[in-house]
Amino acid sequence: MIPEHINPMQWHQAVGVARQSCARFFRDGGTATDAIRAFGAETATADAADWSKAVEAIARVLCAKPEKRAA
């Protein structure tokens, strides 16, 4: 499910990047939790053994609103 504040095209591309990243982790013998941690997402939000949830968690991180930085 696409969050309200995300452009559908941005979500589609973020999911593609997340799938590629997860495929690399899988190929190298990593787990879904390793992939989630690499992108700084919370591992408690996704099931550790479920790659589809890892892809969604990573896509959410990629589409997160940028934090405002003080000058």
Coordinates of N, CA and C in Angstrom, one line a residue:
M1 N 0.8 -1.2 0.0 CA 0.0 0.0 0.0 C 0.9 1.2 0.0
I2 N 0.6 2.2 -0.9 CA 1.4 3.4 -1.0 C 0.9 4.4 0.0
P3 N 1.8 5.0 0.8 CA 1.4 6.0 1.7 C 0.9 7.2 1.0
E4 N 0.1 8.0 1.7 CA -0.6 9.2 1.0 C 0.4 10.2 0.5
H5 N 1.5 10.5 1.2 CA 2.3 11.6 0.8 C 3.3 11.2 -0.3
I6 N 3.3 10.0 -0.8 CA 4.3 9.6 -1.8 C 3.7 9.6 -3.2
N7 N 4.4 10.1 -4.1 CA 4.0 10.1 -5.5 C 4.1 8.6 -6.0
P8 N 3.1 8.1 -6.7 CA 3.1 6.7 -7.1 C 4.3 6.3 -8.0
M9 N 4.8 7.3 -8.8 CA 6.0 7.0 -9.6 C 7.2 6.8 -8.7
Q10 N 7.3 7.7 -7.7 CA 8.4 7.6 -6.7 C 8.4 6.3 -6.0
W11 N 7.2 5.8 -5.6 CA 7.0 4.6 -4.9 C 7.4 3.4 -5.8
H12 N 7.0 3.4 -7.0 CA 7.3 2.4 -8.0 C 8.8 2.2 -8.1
Q13 N 9.5 3.4 -8.3 CA 11.0 3.3 -8.4 C 11.7 2.9 -7.1
A14 N 11.2 3.3 -6.0 CA 11.7 3.0 -4.7 C 11.6 1.5 -4.5
V15 N 10.5 0.9 -4.9 CA 10.3 -0.6 -4.7 C 11.3 -1.3 -5.6
G16 N 11.5 -0.8 -6.8 CA 12.5 -1.4 -7.7 C 13.9 -1.4 -7.2
V17 N 14.3 -0.3 -6.6 CA 15.6 -0.2 -6.0 C 15.7 -1.1 -4.8
A18 N 14.6 -1.1 -4.0 CA 14.6 -2.0 -2.8 C 14.7 -3.5 -3.2
R19 N 14.0 -3.9 -4.3 CA 14.1 -5.2 -4.7 C 15.5 -5.6 -5.2
Q20 N 16.2 -4.7 -5.9 CA 17.6 -4.9 -6.3 C 18.5 -5.1 -5.2
S21 N 18.3 -4.2 -4.2 CA 19.2 -4.2 -3.0 C 18.9 -5.5 -2.2
C22 N 17.7 -5.9 -2.1 CA 17.4 -7.2 -1.3 C 18.0 -8.4 -2.1
A23 N 17.9 -8.3 -3.4 CA 18.5 -9.4 -4.2 C 20.0 -9.6 -4.0
R24 N 20.6 -8.4 -3.9 CA 22.1 -8.5 -3.6 C 22.4 -9.0 -2.3
F25 N 21.6 -8.6 -1.3 CA 21.8 -9.2 0.1 C 21.5 -10.7 0.1
F26 N 20.5 -11.1 -0.6 CA 20.1 -12.6 -0.7 C 21.2 -13.3 -1.4
R27 N 21.7 -12.8 -2.5 CA 22.8 -13.4 -3.3 C 24.1 -13.6 -2.5
D28 N 24.4 -12.6 -1.6 CA 25.6 -12.6 -0.8 C 25.4 -13.4 0.5
G29 N 24.2 -14.0 0.7 CA 24.0 -14.8 1.9 C 23.5 -14.0 3.1
G30 N 23.0 -12.8 2.9 CA 22.5 -12.0 4.0 C 21.0 -12.4 4.2
T31 N 20.5 -11.8 5.3 CA 19.1 -12.0 5.6 C 18.3 -10.8 5.3
A32 N 17.0 -10.9 5.4 CA 16.1 -9.7 5.2 C 16.4 -8.7 6.3
T33 N 16.7 -9.1 7.5 CA 17.0 -8.2 8.6 C 18.2 -7.4 8.3
D34 N 19.2 -8.1 7.7 CA 20.5 -7.4 7.3 C 20.2 -6.3 6.3
A35 N 19.3 -6.6 5.3 CA 19.0 -5.6 4.3 C 18.2 -4.4 4.9
I36 N 17.3 -4.7 5.8 CA 16.6 -3.6 6.5 C 17.5 -2.7 7.3
R37 N 18.4 -3.4 8.1 CA 19.3 -2.6 8.9 C 20.3 -1.7 8.0
A38 N 20.6 -2.2 6.9 CA 21.6 -1.4 6.0 C 21.0 -0.1 5.6
F39 N 19.6 -0.1 5.5 CA 19.0 1.2 5.1 C 18.5 2.0 6.2
G40 N 18.7 1.5 7.4 CA 18.3 2.3 8.6 C 16.9 2.2 9.0
A41 N 16.2 1.2 8.4 CA 14.8 1.0 8.8 C 14.7 0.2 10.1
E42 N 13.5 0.4 10.8 CA 13.3 -0.4 12.0 C 13.1 -1.8 11.7
T43 N 13.8 -2.7 12.3 CA 13.7 -4.1 12.1 C 12.4 -4.7 12.8
A44 N 11.9 -3.9 13.8 CA 10.7 -4.4 14.5 C 9.5 -4.3 13.7
T45 N 9.5 -3.4 12.7 CA 8.3 -3.2 11.8 C 8.1 -4.3 10.8
A46 N 9.2 -5.0 10.5 CA 9.1 -6.0 9.4 C 9.5 -7.4 10.0
D47 N 8.9 -8.4 9.5 CA 9.2 -9.8 9.9 C 10.6 -10.1 9.4
A48 N 11.4 -10.7 10.2 CA 12.9 -10.9 9.9 C 13.0 -11.9 8.7
A49 N 12.1 -12.8 8.5 CA 12.3 -13.8 7.5 C 11.5 -13.5 6.2
D50 N 10.9 -12.4 6.1 CA 10.0 -12.1 5.0 C 10.6 -11.0 4.1
W51 N 11.1 -11.4 2.9 CA 11.7 -10.5 2.0 C 10.8 -9.5 1.4
S52 N 9.5 -9.8 1.2 CA 8.6 -8.8 0.7 C 8.3 -7.7 1.7
K53 N 8.3 -8.0 3.0 CA 8.2 -6.9 4.0 C 9.5 -6.1 4.0
A54 N 10.6 -6.8 3.8 CA 11.9 -6.0 3.8 C 11.9 -5.0 2.6
V55 N 11.4 -5.5 1.5 CA 11.3 -4.6 0.3 C 10.5 -3.4 0.6
E56 N 9.3 -3.6 1.2 CA 8.4 -2.5 1.5 C 9.0 -1.6 2.6
A57 N 9.7 -2.1 3.6 CA 10.3 -1.3 4.6 C 11.4 -0.4 4.0
I58 N 12.2 -1.0 3.1 CA 13.3 -0.2 2.4 C 12.7 0.9 1.5
A59 N 11.6 0.5 0.8 CA 11.0 1.5 -0.1 C 10.4 2.7 0.8
R60 N 9.9 2.4 1.9 CA 9.4 3.5 2.8 C 10.5 4.4 3.2
V61 N 11.7 3.8 3.5 CA 12.9 4.6 3.9 C 13.3 5.5 2.8
L62 N 13.3 4.9 1.6 CA 13.7 5.7 0.4 C 12.8 6.8 0.1
C63 N 11.5 6.6 0.4 CA 10.5 7.7 0.1 C 10.2 8.6 1.3
A64 N 10.9 8.4 2.4 CA 10.7 9.2 3.6 C 10.9 10.7 3.2
K65 N 10.1 11.5 3.9 CA 10.3 13.0 3.7 C 11.6 13.4 4.3
P66 N 12.4 14.2 3.5 CA 13.7 14.6 4.1 C 13.5 15.5 5.3
E67 N 14.4 15.3 6.2 CA 14.3 16.1 7.5 C 14.9 17.5 7.2
K68 N 14.3 18.5 7.8 CA 14.8 19.8 7.5 C 16.0 20.0 8.3
R69 N 17.0 20.7 7.6 CA 18.3 21.0 8.2 C 18.4 22.4 8.6
A70 N 18.9 22.7 9.7 CA 19.1 24.1 10.2 C 20.3 24.7 9.4
A71 N 20.2 25.9 9.2 CA 21.3 26.6 8.4 C 22.5 26.8 9.3

